[in-house]
Amino acid sequence: MYTEAQAEYLLRLSDNINEGRLQKMVRAIVGANWGDEGKGKITDVLAQESDMVIRFQGGSNAGHTIVNNYGKFALHQLPSGVFCEHITNVIGNGVALSVENFIKEINSIVDRGVPKPHILVSDRAQIVMPYHILFDCYEEERLGGKSFGSTKSGIAPFYSDKFSKIGFQVNELYDDTDALKEKIARILEVKNAIIKNVYHKEPISADDMFSKLMEYKEILEPYVANTFDIVHDAAVSGKNILLEGQLGSLKDTDFGIYPMVTSSNTIAGYGAVGAGGIPPYEIKDIITVVKAYSSAVGAGEFVSEIFGEEADELRRRGGDGGEYGATTGRPRRMGWLDLVATRYGCKVQGATQVAFTVLDVLGYLDEIPVCVAYELDGERIDYFPSTTKLKRAKPILEVLPGWKCDIRGIKKYEELPENCRKYIEFAEKAVGVPFKLISNGPKREDIIYR
Ligand code: GDP
C-alpha cells in the first residue's frame, strides 16, 4: 500500500489533464493487465491533442480497437494517431515491423475515407522477415499441446534474431545490395539447416528473400526517416508526445508471467529505448489502462479466471461486441478484476494515473466479485509473486454490490450510480494510483474526466 505522502505525490503528478486538455509533455499509455485493456481507445481520445504518437515495442501481434467518426478499426501495426491529420505518427526502433501489414493497414484506413496519415518509420526499426513467421508456425506445431498460443506473427523469432544480431534494420535496405545478399546467404545457411533437420520443411531461397527485401525497400521509401533526431527535438522542445504501448505489464518479458509473455518489454520505461530519442526523464505522465474486469488471450497464469456460463456471459457482453481477440478472433479467457495483479501491473509501469475502462459492461451484474488477495500454500498474500509461485495461487474474492443499469452516456463522475462509484473507489484504493479517466463505452466521447 502507498503511504499518504506517496498518494499525495501521485495525485500531484497526475494533475495534468483538465477536461481532456493535455499539458504538453511526453506521456505513455500502457496496459496494467494482460493486454486488451482498451489502450487504443484511450490513445485515440488523447491523441487529438497530441503532436506525435509513437509505437515503441511489439509488432502486429496484438490489436487496438478504435471506434471514431470514420467507423470501427482494428489497428495492429500502425500508431493510433493515424486518424488525426495533424499528428506525426512514428514507428520506433523498438517495434517489430511487418512491412506487409504496415502497408495493408494504411491502405485499409485510407480506403475507408481516413485522410492519408503522416507516418514515419525509424531507419533503425527492424523488419519481420517471412522466415520469422514460418519459424513461429513451425515451432508452435512442434510444441503441440505445449505451445505458447502464439499469434504466429513471427514476433519471438524476430526478437531472438534482433538480439542475436542477425536482424535487418530498415536502413540496410538502402545500402550496398552485395552486402545485403551476403548477409541473407549467411543467415539462411543456419535457418535452412534448422528448417530441414528440425522441422522437416522446405528450405528458403536466398533469391526470393532478396527480392522480398527489395519490395519492402520500395514500399517503405516514402516513410523512412532518422526518427531519432525528429523525436528527440520534439521531446526537448516540449511537444505533446504519446508513447503507445501494446499488451500489458503481465505480458512484459521481464515482469510478466514468464514464459507466457510477449518477446518485448511492454512497460513505459522501455519507451525511452524503443521510441528512440526520448530522454528517460522526459516521460512525465504514465497513464496505465486498467480494465474493470479481466481478460487474457493465450496460455499463462490468470488467478482470477472464471469459467462456464459465468465466463460466457461476461465474454458475450464484454468490450464492444464481445471479448474476442482483435488479431486472431480467438475467444478471450475471462475473469474478475484482479487487484493484486493490477496493483503490481501499475507499479511495474510506474503509473501516474489510471484510465479505468469497460466499466459499462458490468452493469448487468447483481454482485461483482473482485480478487483482493491470493492464497499461497495456505497463506494470504497481497503481492504478485513470480511464476512458479503464481501457479499455486488461488484468488481471495470480495463481493461488491452491482449498480444494475446502463452507465453509457454519463459525462460527470458524480452522476454515476453510487455503487458504481464505490466500485471505482474500492479499486483505486487497492491500486494506490488516482483513477482519473473512466471509460464508459467504446466511443471517443464515452469518457469521464475525474
Ligand atoms: P487494446 O489493445 O488495449 O487497445 O484493447 P482492445 O482494442 O483489444 O480491446 C478493447 C475492446 O474494448 C475494444 O473492442 C474496444 O472498442 C472496447 N472498449 C474500449 N473501451 C471501452 C469501454 O469503456 N466500454 C466498452 N463497452 N468497450 C470498450
Tab-separated table of C-alpha atoms and ligand atoms in Angstrom:
chain	number	residue	atom	x	y	z
A	1	MET	CA	0.000	0.000	0.000
A	2	TYR	CA	1.065	3.581	-0.575
A	3	THR	CA	1.555	5.950	2.306
A	4	GLU	CA	-0.468	9.152	2.418
A	5	ALA	CA	2.553	11.165	1.294
A	6	GLN	CA	3.099	8.865	-1.699
A	7	ALA	CA	-0.576	9.070	-2.627
A	8	GLU	CA	-0.435	12.866	-2.474
A	9	TYR	CA	2.690	12.892	-4.627
A	10	LEU	CA	0.974	10.727	-7.256
A	11	LEU	CA	-2.091	12.919	-7.195
A	12	ARG	CA	0.064	15.963	-7.964
A	13	LEU	CA	1.852	14.106	-10.776
A	14	SER	CA	-1.437	13.091	-12.363
A	15	ASP	CA	-2.918	16.564	-12.355
A	16	ASN	CA	-2.184	17.300	-15.986
A	17	ILE	CA	-5.362	16.507	-17.879
A	18	ASN	CA	-8.058	19.065	-17.430
A	19	GLU	CA	-11.376	18.105	-19.048
A	20	GLY	CA	-9.374	16.470	-21.823
A	21	ARG	CA	-6.949	19.411	-22.274
A	22	LEU	CA	-3.474	17.954	-22.032
A	23	GLN	CA	-0.498	19.694	-20.573
A	24	LYS	CA	2.369	19.420	-23.021
A	25	MET	CA	4.728	16.589	-22.124
A	26	VAL	CA	5.800	13.081	-23.049
A	27	ARG	CA	3.023	10.781	-21.939
A	28	ALA	CA	2.859	6.992	-22.148
A	29	ILE	CA	-0.338	4.976	-22.472
A	30	VAL	CA	0.264	1.425	-21.379
A	31	GLY	CA	-1.620	-1.569	-20.012
A	32	ALA	CA	-1.636	-2.862	-16.425
A	33	ASN	CA	-3.027	-6.296	-17.181
A	34	TRP	CA	-2.752	-8.947	-19.925
A	35	GLY	CA	-3.460	-6.526	-22.786
A	36	ASP	CA	-6.788	-5.619	-24.435
A	37	GLU	CA	-7.484	-3.093	-21.689
A	38	GLY	CA	-8.709	-0.519	-24.205
A	39	LYS	CA	-5.423	1.347	-24.720
A	40	GLY	CA	-6.328	2.040	-28.357
A	41	LYS	CA	-9.438	3.914	-27.338
A	42	ILE	CA	-7.681	5.965	-24.650
A	43	THR	CA	-4.864	6.770	-27.093
A	44	ASP	CA	-7.399	7.815	-29.715
A	45	VAL	CA	-9.134	10.100	-27.175
A	46	LEU	CA	-5.901	11.755	-26.053
A	47	ALA	CA	-4.248	11.705	-29.496
A	48	GLN	CA	-6.457	14.538	-30.715
A	49	GLU	CA	-4.405	16.957	-28.628
A	50	SER	CA	-1.043	15.364	-29.375
A	51	ASP	CA	1.651	16.368	-31.812
A	52	MET	CA	3.194	12.931	-32.092
A	53	VAL	CA	2.116	9.333	-31.382
A	54	ILE	CA	4.863	6.706	-31.219
A	55	ARG	CA	4.705	2.914	-31.161
A	56	PHE	CA	7.762	1.733	-29.240
A	57	GLN	CA	7.545	-2.066	-28.917
A	58	GLY	CA	5.821	-5.177	-30.233
A	59	GLY	CA	4.544	-5.778	-33.706
A	60	SER	CA	1.329	-6.663	-35.419
A	61	ASN	CA	0.714	-9.477	-32.939
A	62	ALA	CA	-1.864	-7.544	-30.942
A	63	GLY	CA	-4.602	-5.208	-31.986
A	64	HIS	CA	-6.062	-1.962	-30.778
A	65	THR	CA	-9.715	-1.439	-31.474
A	66	ILE	CA	-10.743	2.135	-32.140
A	67	VAL	CA	-14.223	3.473	-32.760
A	68	ASN	CA	-14.389	7.023	-34.119
A	69	ASN	CA	-16.269	9.117	-36.695
A	70	TYR	CA	-14.746	7.101	-39.549
A	71	GLY	CA	-16.021	3.783	-38.164
A	72	LYS	CA	-14.591	0.861	-36.199
A	73	PHE	CA	-10.972	-0.104	-36.829
A	74	ALA	CA	-8.588	-2.760	-35.563
A	75	LEU	CA	-5.031	-1.427	-35.771
A	76	HIS	CA	-2.158	-3.881	-35.403
A	77	GLN	CA	0.918	-2.180	-36.745
A	78	LEU	CA	0.041	1.498	-37.032
A	79	PRO	CA	0.104	4.032	-34.197
A	80	SER	CA	-3.371	5.111	-33.045
A	81	GLY	CA	-2.742	8.731	-34.091
A	82	VAL	CA	-3.366	7.884	-37.755
A	83	PHE	CA	-6.902	9.243	-37.630
A	84	CYS	CA	-5.791	12.812	-36.947
A	85	GLU	CA	-4.179	14.694	-39.822
A	86	HIS	CA	-2.094	16.986	-37.642
A	87	ILE	CA	-0.286	14.132	-35.866
A	88	THR	CA	3.127	12.766	-36.762
A	89	ASN	CA	2.931	9.012	-36.205
A	90	VAL	CA	6.173	7.182	-35.600
A	91	ILE	CA	7.089	3.505	-35.764
A	92	GLY	CA	10.006	3.481	-33.347
A	93	ASN	CA	13.172	1.400	-33.432
A	94	GLY	CA	11.784	-0.970	-30.759
A	95	VAL	CA	8.956	-2.170	-32.995
A	96	ALA	CA	8.833	-5.416	-34.965
A	97	LEU	CA	7.878	-4.024	-38.369
A	98	SER	CA	5.787	-6.202	-40.647
A	99	VAL	CA	6.034	-4.264	-43.906
A	100	GLU	CA	3.145	-6.185	-45.393
A	101	ASN	CA	0.789	-5.405	-42.516
A	102	PHE	CA	2.034	-1.819	-42.390
A	103	ILE	CA	1.053	-1.038	-45.965
A	104	LYS	CA	-2.104	-3.153	-45.822
A	105	GLU	CA	-3.289	-1.170	-42.814
A	106	ILE	CA	-2.518	2.216	-44.358
A	107	ASN	CA	-4.466	1.223	-47.483
A	108	SER	CA	-7.352	-0.166	-45.469
A	109	ILE	CA	-7.905	3.006	-43.459
A	110	VAL	CA	-7.461	5.294	-46.487
A	111	ASP	CA	-9.968	3.144	-48.428
A	112	ARG	CA	-12.493	3.860	-45.675
A	113	GLY	CA	-12.180	7.613	-46.005
A	114	VAL	CA	-9.460	8.444	-43.460
A	115	PRO	CA	-7.135	11.144	-44.894
A	116	LYS	CA	-3.673	9.744	-45.701
A	117	PRO	CA	-1.879	9.772	-42.368
A	118	HIS	CA	1.540	11.205	-41.677
A	119	ILE	CA	3.734	8.243	-40.659
A	120	LEU	CA	7.467	7.951	-40.181
A	121	VAL	CA	9.344	4.675	-39.842
A	122	SER	CA	12.575	4.698	-37.879
A	123	ASP	CA	15.568	3.765	-40.028
A	124	ARG	CA	16.669	1.683	-37.024
A	125	ALA	CA	13.441	-0.322	-36.790
A	126	GLN	CA	13.903	-3.955	-37.721
A	127	ILE	CA	11.899	-5.948	-40.233
A	128	VAL	CA	9.850	-9.055	-39.536
A	129	MET	CA	11.181	-11.442	-42.174
A	130	PRO	CA	8.946	-14.048	-43.856
A	131	TYR	CA	11.008	-16.782	-42.181
A	132	HIS	CA	10.236	-15.335	-38.738
A	133	ILE	CA	6.583	-16.102	-39.380
A	134	LEU	CA	7.446	-19.578	-40.678
A	135	PHE	CA	9.591	-20.339	-37.624
A	136	ASP	CA	6.818	-19.135	-35.333
A	137	CYS	CA	4.341	-21.515	-37.024
A	138	TYR	CA	6.772	-24.455	-37.216
A	139	GLU	CA	7.785	-24.131	-33.573
A	140	GLU	CA	4.180	-23.930	-32.337
A	141	GLU	CA	3.442	-27.019	-34.432
A	142	ARG	CA	6.468	-28.843	-32.968
A	143	LEU	CA	5.421	-27.946	-29.413
A	144	GLY	CA	1.901	-29.289	-29.979
A	145	GLY	CA	-0.064	-29.234	-26.725
A	146	LYS	CA	2.797	-27.319	-25.025
A	147	SER	CA	2.662	-24.405	-27.467
A	148	PHE	CA	2.665	-20.761	-26.344
A	149	GLY	CA	-0.544	-19.946	-28.149
A	150	SER	CA	1.426	-17.544	-30.328
A	151	THR	CA	-0.400	-15.313	-32.794
A	152	LYS	CA	2.122	-16.671	-35.337
A	153	SER	CA	3.160	-13.187	-36.385
A	154	GLY	CA	6.854	-14.069	-36.071
A	155	ILE	CA	7.449	-11.925	-33.000
A	156	ALA	CA	9.502	-14.342	-30.851
A	157	PRO	CA	11.823	-15.404	-33.732
A	158	PHE	CA	12.092	-11.725	-34.723
A	159	TYR	CA	13.286	-10.527	-31.297
A	160	SER	CA	15.555	-13.583	-30.935
A	161	ASP	CA	17.290	-12.618	-34.173
A	162	LYS	CA	17.434	-8.951	-33.202
A	163	PHE	CA	19.374	-9.776	-30.064
A	164	SER	CA	21.439	-12.432	-31.848
A	165	LYS	CA	22.484	-9.556	-34.131
A	166	ILE	CA	21.171	-11.167	-37.307
A	167	GLY	CA	18.149	-8.910	-37.799
A	168	PHE	CA	17.648	-6.461	-40.672
A	169	GLN	CA	17.387	-2.775	-39.790
A	170	VAL	CA	15.400	-0.697	-42.264
A	171	ASN	CA	18.485	1.372	-43.196
A	172	GLU	CA	20.211	-1.741	-44.528
A	173	LEU	CA	17.713	-1.900	-47.396
A	174	TYR	CA	19.158	1.319	-48.784
A	175	ASP	CA	22.782	0.259	-48.514
A	176	ASP	CA	25.056	-1.848	-50.695
A	177	THR	CA	22.994	-4.673	-52.260
A	178	ASP	CA	26.011	-7.027	-52.332
A	179	ALA	CA	26.362	-6.700	-48.565
A	180	LEU	CA	22.641	-7.454	-48.210
A	181	LYS	CA	22.918	-10.564	-50.442
A	182	GLU	CA	25.916	-11.807	-48.491
A	183	LYS	CA	24.079	-11.330	-45.165
A	184	ILE	CA	20.977	-13.154	-46.420
A	185	ALA	CA	23.070	-16.125	-47.603
A	186	ARG	CA	24.947	-16.265	-44.290
A	187	ILE	CA	21.743	-16.228	-42.224
A	188	LEU	CA	19.850	-18.678	-44.412
A	189	GLU	CA	22.622	-21.231	-44.121
A	190	VAL	CA	21.716	-21.701	-40.457
A	191	LYS	CA	17.968	-21.146	-40.853
A	192	ASN	CA	17.747	-23.740	-43.639
A	193	ALA	CA	19.697	-26.289	-41.596
A	194	ILE	CA	17.091	-25.916	-38.829
A	195	ILE	CA	14.173	-25.936	-41.263
A	196	LYS	CA	15.456	-29.139	-42.841
A	197	ASN	CA	16.661	-31.065	-39.806
A	198	VAL	CA	14.358	-29.912	-37.005
A	199	TYR	CA	11.124	-29.007	-38.773
A	200	HIS	CA	11.473	-31.166	-41.912
A	201	LYS	CA	10.135	-28.426	-44.170
A	202	GLU	CA	11.146	-26.809	-47.452
A	203	PRO	CA	14.277	-24.607	-47.386
A	204	ILE	CA	14.048	-20.878	-48.150
A	205	SER	CA	15.618	-19.450	-51.292
A	206	ALA	CA	18.101	-16.602	-50.852
A	207	ASP	CA	16.986	-15.055	-54.154
A	208	ASP	CA	13.362	-14.965	-53.009
A	209	MET	CA	14.424	-13.346	-49.759
A	210	PHE	CA	16.446	-10.693	-51.576
A	211	SER	CA	13.519	-9.886	-53.920
A	212	LYS	CA	11.233	-9.590	-50.896
A	213	LEU	CA	13.570	-7.091	-49.259
A	214	MET	CA	13.713	-5.074	-52.477
A	215	GLU	CA	9.907	-4.999	-52.466
A	216	TYR	CA	9.971	-3.766	-48.847
A	217	LYS	CA	12.545	-1.133	-49.785
A	218	GLU	CA	10.188	0.391	-52.339
A	219	ILE	CA	7.158	0.260	-50.041
A	220	LEU	CA	8.957	1.890	-47.111
A	221	GLU	CA	10.857	4.569	-49.050
A	222	PRO	CA	8.285	7.373	-48.523
A	223	TYR	CA	8.163	6.728	-44.777
A	224	VAL	CA	11.731	6.069	-43.669
A	225	ALA	CA	13.439	8.746	-41.598
A	226	ASN	CA	16.066	9.297	-38.978
A	227	THR	CA	13.303	9.491	-36.400
A	228	PHE	CA	15.787	9.625	-33.531
A	229	ASP	CA	16.507	13.307	-34.104
A	230	ILE	CA	12.928	14.156	-35.005
A	231	VAL	CA	11.626	12.559	-31.798
A	232	HIS	CA	14.414	13.996	-29.668
A	233	ASP	CA	13.800	17.517	-30.982
A	234	ALA	CA	10.068	17.150	-30.337
A	235	ALA	CA	10.669	15.848	-26.804
A	236	VAL	CA	13.067	18.541	-25.725
A	237	SER	CA	11.061	21.342	-27.324
A	238	GLY	CA	8.026	20.475	-25.211
A	239	LYS	CA	5.733	18.913	-27.790
A	240	ASN	CA	2.845	16.715	-26.756
A	241	ILE	CA	4.052	13.193	-27.367
A	242	LEU	CA	2.162	9.961	-26.751
A	243	LEU	CA	4.056	6.723	-26.382
A	244	GLU	CA	1.660	3.950	-27.248
A	245	GLY	CA	2.180	0.589	-25.566
A	246	GLN	CA	0.994	-2.767	-26.782
A	247	LEU	CA	-0.186	-5.585	-24.496
A	248	GLY	CA	0.253	-5.040	-20.746
A	249	SER	CA	2.529	-5.380	-17.700
A	250	LEU	CA	1.709	-9.055	-17.189
A	251	LYS	CA	2.979	-9.848	-20.696
A	252	ASP	CA	6.259	-7.986	-20.203
A	253	THR	CA	9.268	-10.218	-20.895
A	254	ASP	CA	10.895	-9.437	-17.519
A	255	PHE	CA	7.993	-8.638	-15.200
A	256	GLY	CA	5.188	-10.698	-16.708
A	257	ILE	CA	4.107	-14.307	-16.330
A	258	TYR	CA	7.273	-15.671	-17.967
A	259	PRO	CA	7.468	-17.675	-20.204
A	260	MET	CA	3.877	-16.978	-21.297
A	261	VAL	CA	4.814	-13.404	-22.095
A	262	THR	CA	5.478	-11.434	-25.230
A	263	SER	CA	9.012	-11.046	-26.561
A	264	SER	CA	9.386	-7.341	-25.853
A	265	ASN	CA	9.142	-5.076	-22.827
A	266	THR	CA	5.647	-3.678	-22.609
A	267	ILE	CA	6.466	-1.118	-19.934
A	268	ALA	CA	6.566	2.659	-20.208
A	269	GLY	CA	10.231	2.695	-19.178
A	270	TYR	CA	11.053	0.882	-22.389
A	271	GLY	CA	9.541	3.826	-24.260
A	272	ALA	CA	12.807	5.685	-23.727
A	273	VAL	CA	14.551	2.905	-25.664
A	274	GLY	CA	12.005	1.781	-28.222
A	275	ALA	CA	10.690	5.183	-29.297
A	276	GLY	CA	14.231	6.449	-29.860
A	277	GLY	CA	15.216	9.959	-28.862
A	278	ILE	CA	13.172	10.291	-25.660
A	279	PRO	CA	15.334	11.015	-22.604
A	280	PRO	CA	14.015	8.773	-19.783
A	281	TYR	CA	13.385	11.776	-17.513
A	282	GLU	CA	11.019	13.282	-20.104
A	283	ILE	CA	8.360	10.566	-19.647
A	284	LYS	CA	6.329	12.602	-17.166
A	285	ASP	CA	2.922	11.012	-17.265
A	286	ILE	CA	2.225	7.273	-17.395
A	287	ILE	CA	-1.447	6.615	-17.978
A	288	THR	CA	-1.941	2.995	-17.144
A	289	VAL	CA	-5.062	1.412	-18.544
A	290	VAL	CA	-6.891	-0.956	-16.215
A	291	LYS	CA	-9.853	-2.993	-17.315
A	292	ALA	CA	-12.828	-3.159	-14.921
A	293	TYR	CA	-12.749	-6.977	-15.196
A	294	SER	CA	-10.033	-9.282	-16.542
A	295	SER	CA	-9.437	-10.932	-19.880
A	296	ALA	CA	-6.441	-12.686	-21.390
A	297	VAL	CA	-5.542	-14.384	-24.643
A	298	GLY	CA	-3.235	-17.348	-24.912
A	299	ALA	CA	-1.920	-19.581	-22.163
A	300	GLY	CA	-0.422	-18.479	-18.829
A	301	GLU	CA	-1.246	-17.755	-15.205
A	302	PHE	CA	-4.550	-16.000	-14.596
A	303	VAL	CA	-5.523	-16.324	-10.937
A	304	SER	CA	-8.950	-14.651	-11.073
A	305	GLU	CA	-10.088	-16.600	-14.157
A	306	ILE	CA	-13.711	-17.737	-14.314
A	307	PHE	CA	-15.265	-20.494	-16.371
A	308	GLY	CA	-18.577	-21.873	-17.604
A	309	GLU	CA	-21.742	-19.838	-18.048
A	310	GLU	CA	-20.463	-17.025	-15.804
A	311	ALA	CA	-17.461	-16.549	-18.111
A	312	ASP	CA	-19.503	-16.976	-21.295
A	313	GLU	CA	-21.901	-14.237	-20.269
A	314	LEU	CA	-19.102	-11.772	-19.428
A	315	ARG	CA	-17.346	-12.662	-22.708
A	316	ARG	CA	-20.537	-12.132	-24.687
A	317	ARG	CA	-21.246	-8.771	-23.056
A	318	GLY	CA	-17.624	-7.632	-22.808
A	319	GLY	CA	-15.720	-4.993	-24.792
A	320	ASP	CA	-17.554	-3.725	-27.840
A	321	GLY	CA	-19.450	-6.732	-29.160
A	322	GLY	CA	-17.776	-9.484	-27.159
A	323	GLU	CA	-14.307	-10.423	-25.941
A	324	TYR	CA	-12.656	-11.954	-28.970
A	325	GLY	CA	-9.042	-11.263	-29.979
A	326	ALA	CA	-8.617	-8.263	-32.327
A	327	THR	CA	-5.829	-10.102	-34.205
A	328	THR	CA	-6.898	-13.731	-34.094
A	329	GLY	CA	-10.634	-13.647	-33.318
A	330	ARG	CA	-9.961	-16.193	-30.545
A	331	PRO	CA	-12.366	-16.106	-27.565
A	332	ARG	CA	-10.570	-14.391	-24.678
A	333	ARG	CA	-10.250	-16.033	-21.258
A	334	MET	CA	-12.337	-14.125	-18.713
A	335	GLY	CA	-12.025	-13.269	-15.038
A	336	TRP	CA	-12.906	-10.811	-12.304
A	337	LEU	CA	-10.861	-7.686	-11.652
A	338	ASP	CA	-7.605	-8.850	-10.034
A	339	LEU	CA	-6.437	-6.096	-7.702
A	340	VAL	CA	-3.229	-7.928	-6.762
A	341	ALA	CA	-2.156	-8.217	-10.402
A	342	THR	CA	-3.399	-4.709	-11.219
A	343	ARG	CA	-1.562	-3.058	-8.327
A	344	TYR	CA	1.619	-4.828	-9.431
A	345	GLY	CA	0.908	-4.002	-13.090
A	346	CYS	CA	0.606	-0.305	-12.208
A	347	LYS	CA	3.808	-0.328	-10.157
A	348	VAL	CA	5.698	-2.059	-12.967
A	349	GLN	CA	4.568	0.699	-15.311
A	350	GLY	CA	5.314	3.479	-12.850
A	351	ALA	CA	1.699	4.586	-13.262
A	352	THR	CA	0.971	8.224	-12.500
A	353	GLN	CA	-2.736	7.761	-13.182
A	354	VAL	CA	-5.167	5.066	-14.219
A	355	ALA	CA	-7.688	5.014	-17.037
A	356	PHE	CA	-10.385	2.577	-15.895
A	357	THR	CA	-12.142	1.060	-18.887
A	358	VAL	CA	-15.138	-1.031	-19.980
A	359	LEU	CA	-16.901	-0.289	-16.731
A	360	ASP	CA	-20.259	-0.092	-18.535
A	361	VAL	CA	-20.050	-3.831	-19.271
A	362	LEU	CA	-20.530	-4.746	-15.600
A	363	GLY	CA	-23.948	-3.062	-15.387
A	364	TYR	CA	-25.789	-6.403	-15.710
A	365	LEU	CA	-24.431	-7.958	-12.509
A	366	ASP	CA	-26.269	-8.027	-9.155
A	367	GLU	CA	-22.975	-8.532	-7.381
A	368	ILE	CA	-19.428	-8.140	-8.648
A	369	PRO	CA	-16.637	-10.297	-7.242
A	370	VAL	CA	-13.139	-8.765	-7.180
A	371	CYS	CA	-9.899	-10.525	-6.316
A	372	VAL	CA	-8.388	-8.695	-3.327
A	373	ALA	CA	-5.563	-11.079	-2.353
A	374	TYR	CA	-4.145	-14.507	-3.160
A	375	GLU	CA	-3.907	-17.617	-1.087
A	376	LEU	CA	-0.495	-19.206	-1.490
A	377	ASP	CA	0.230	-22.510	0.276
A	378	GLY	CA	-2.392	-21.722	2.926
A	379	GLU	CA	-1.263	-18.135	3.499
A	380	ARG	CA	-2.861	-14.870	2.406
A	381	ILE	CA	-0.537	-12.707	0.290
A	382	ASP	CA	-1.124	-9.328	-1.329
A	383	TYR	CA	1.937	-9.196	-3.610
A	384	PHE	CA	2.207	-10.620	-7.113
A	385	PRO	CA	4.675	-13.497	-6.940
A	386	SER	CA	6.957	-14.899	-9.645
A	387	THR	CA	5.547	-17.523	-11.975
A	388	THR	CA	6.441	-20.710	-10.093
A	389	LYS	CA	4.521	-19.495	-7.034
A	390	LEU	CA	1.794	-17.849	-9.073
A	391	LYS	CA	0.873	-21.258	-10.472
A	392	ARG	CA	-0.189	-22.302	-6.953
A	393	ALA	CA	-2.001	-19.062	-6.041
A	394	LYS	CA	-5.768	-19.076	-5.541
A	395	PRO	CA	-7.961	-15.976	-5.635
A	396	ILE	CA	-9.439	-14.480	-2.469
A	397	LEU	CA	-12.604	-12.709	-3.586
A	398	GLU	CA	-14.674	-9.954	-2.082
A	399	VAL	CA	-18.116	-9.236	-3.474
A	400	LEU	CA	-19.290	-5.690	-4.167
A	401	PRO	CA	-22.883	-4.715	-4.963
A	402	GLY	CA	-23.664	-4.057	-8.630
A	403	TRP	CA	-25.405	-0.916	-9.979
A	404	LYS	CA	-27.772	-2.706	-12.363
A	405	CYS	CA	-28.102	-0.018	-15.026
A	406	ASP	CA	-26.553	1.281	-18.211
A	407	ILE	CA	-23.946	3.961	-17.481
A	408	ARG	CA	-23.109	4.805	-21.094
A	409	GLY	CA	-23.765	8.429	-21.935
A	410	ILE	CA	-22.965	9.701	-18.417
A	411	LYS	CA	-20.455	12.542	-18.608
A	412	LYS	CA	-19.922	13.517	-14.994
A	413	TYR	CA	-18.390	11.365	-12.286
A	414	GLU	CA	-20.958	12.457	-9.693
A	415	GLU	CA	-23.751	11.250	-11.975
A	416	LEU	CA	-22.539	7.658	-11.938
A	417	PRO	CA	-24.669	5.388	-9.675
A	418	GLU	CA	-23.378	5.235	-6.116
A	419	ASN	CA	-22.419	1.539	-6.295
A	420	CYS	CA	-20.508	2.188	-9.483
A	421	ARG	CA	-18.506	4.984	-7.814
A	422	LYS	CA	-17.931	2.668	-4.856
A	423	TYR	CA	-16.545	0.007	-7.209
A	424	ILE	CA	-14.158	2.544	-8.781
A	425	GLU	CA	-13.057	3.910	-5.419
A	426	PHE	CA	-12.569	0.423	-3.965
A	427	ALA	CA	-10.249	-0.458	-6.859
A	428	GLU	CA	-8.482	2.906	-6.684
A	429	LYS	CA	-7.731	2.477	-3.002
A	430	ALA	CA	-6.325	-1.022	-3.532
A	431	VAL	CA	-4.199	0.028	-6.502
A	432	GLY	CA	-2.982	3.233	-4.871
A	433	VAL	CA	-2.930	5.373	-8.039
A	434	PRO	CA	-5.527	8.045	-8.896
A	435	PHE	CA	-8.203	6.799	-11.302
A	436	LYS	CA	-8.577	9.970	-13.368
A	437	LEU	CA	-10.181	8.712	-16.576
A	438	ILE	CA	-13.245	6.489	-16.586
A	439	SER	CA	-14.269	4.906	-19.868
A	440	ASN	CA	-17.953	4.027	-20.037
A	441	GLY	CA	-18.298	2.910	-23.645
A	442	PRO	CA	-16.214	2.170	-26.737
A	443	LYS	CA	-16.687	5.559	-28.438
A	444	ARG	CA	-14.374	8.558	-28.266
A	445	GLU	CA	-16.945	10.577	-26.354
A	446	ASP	CA	-17.614	7.830	-23.770
A	447	ILE	CA	-15.119	9.195	-21.285
A	448	ILE	CA	-15.394	10.798	-17.850
A	449	TYR	CA	-12.595	13.050	-16.593
A	450	ARG	CA	-12.449	12.990	-12.866
B	1	GDP	P1	-6.234	-2.532	-26.538
B	1	GDP	O1	-5.366	-3.495	-27.267
B	1	GDP	O2	-5.779	-2.295	-25.143
B	1	GDP	O3	-6.441	-1.272	-27.296
B	1	GDP	O4	-7.671	-3.200	-26.367
B	1	GDP	P2	-8.601	-3.908	-27.483
B	1	GDP	O5	-8.871	-2.986	-28.560
B	1	GDP	O6	-8.089	-5.245	-27.837
B	1	GDP	O7	-9.889	-4.227	-26.601
B	1	GDP	C1	-10.668	-3.293	-26.082
B	1	GDP	C2	-12.088	-3.522	-26.573
B	1	GDP	O8	-12.944	-2.851	-25.717
B	1	GDP	C3	-12.355	-2.926	-27.934
B	1	GDP	O9	-13.353	-3.664	-28.586
B	1	GDP	C4	-12.836	-1.509	-27.613
B	1	GDP	O10	-13.651	-0.949	-28.621
B	1	GDP	C5	-13.609	-1.782	-26.391
B	1	GDP	N1	-13.663	-0.698	-25.414
B	1	GDP	C6	-12.683	0.171	-25.026
B	1	GDP	N2	-13.124	0.938	-24.012
B	1	GDP	C7	-14.386	0.526	-23.751
B	1	GDP	C8	-15.364	0.894	-22.791
B	1	GDP	O11	-15.163	1.754	-21.945
B	1	GDP	N3	-16.554	0.221	-22.837
B	1	GDP	C9	-16.825	-0.773	-23.718
B	1	GDP	N4	-18.002	-1.379	-23.678
B	1	GDP	N5	-15.909	-1.161	-24.633
B	1	GDP	C10	-14.714	-0.515	-24.639
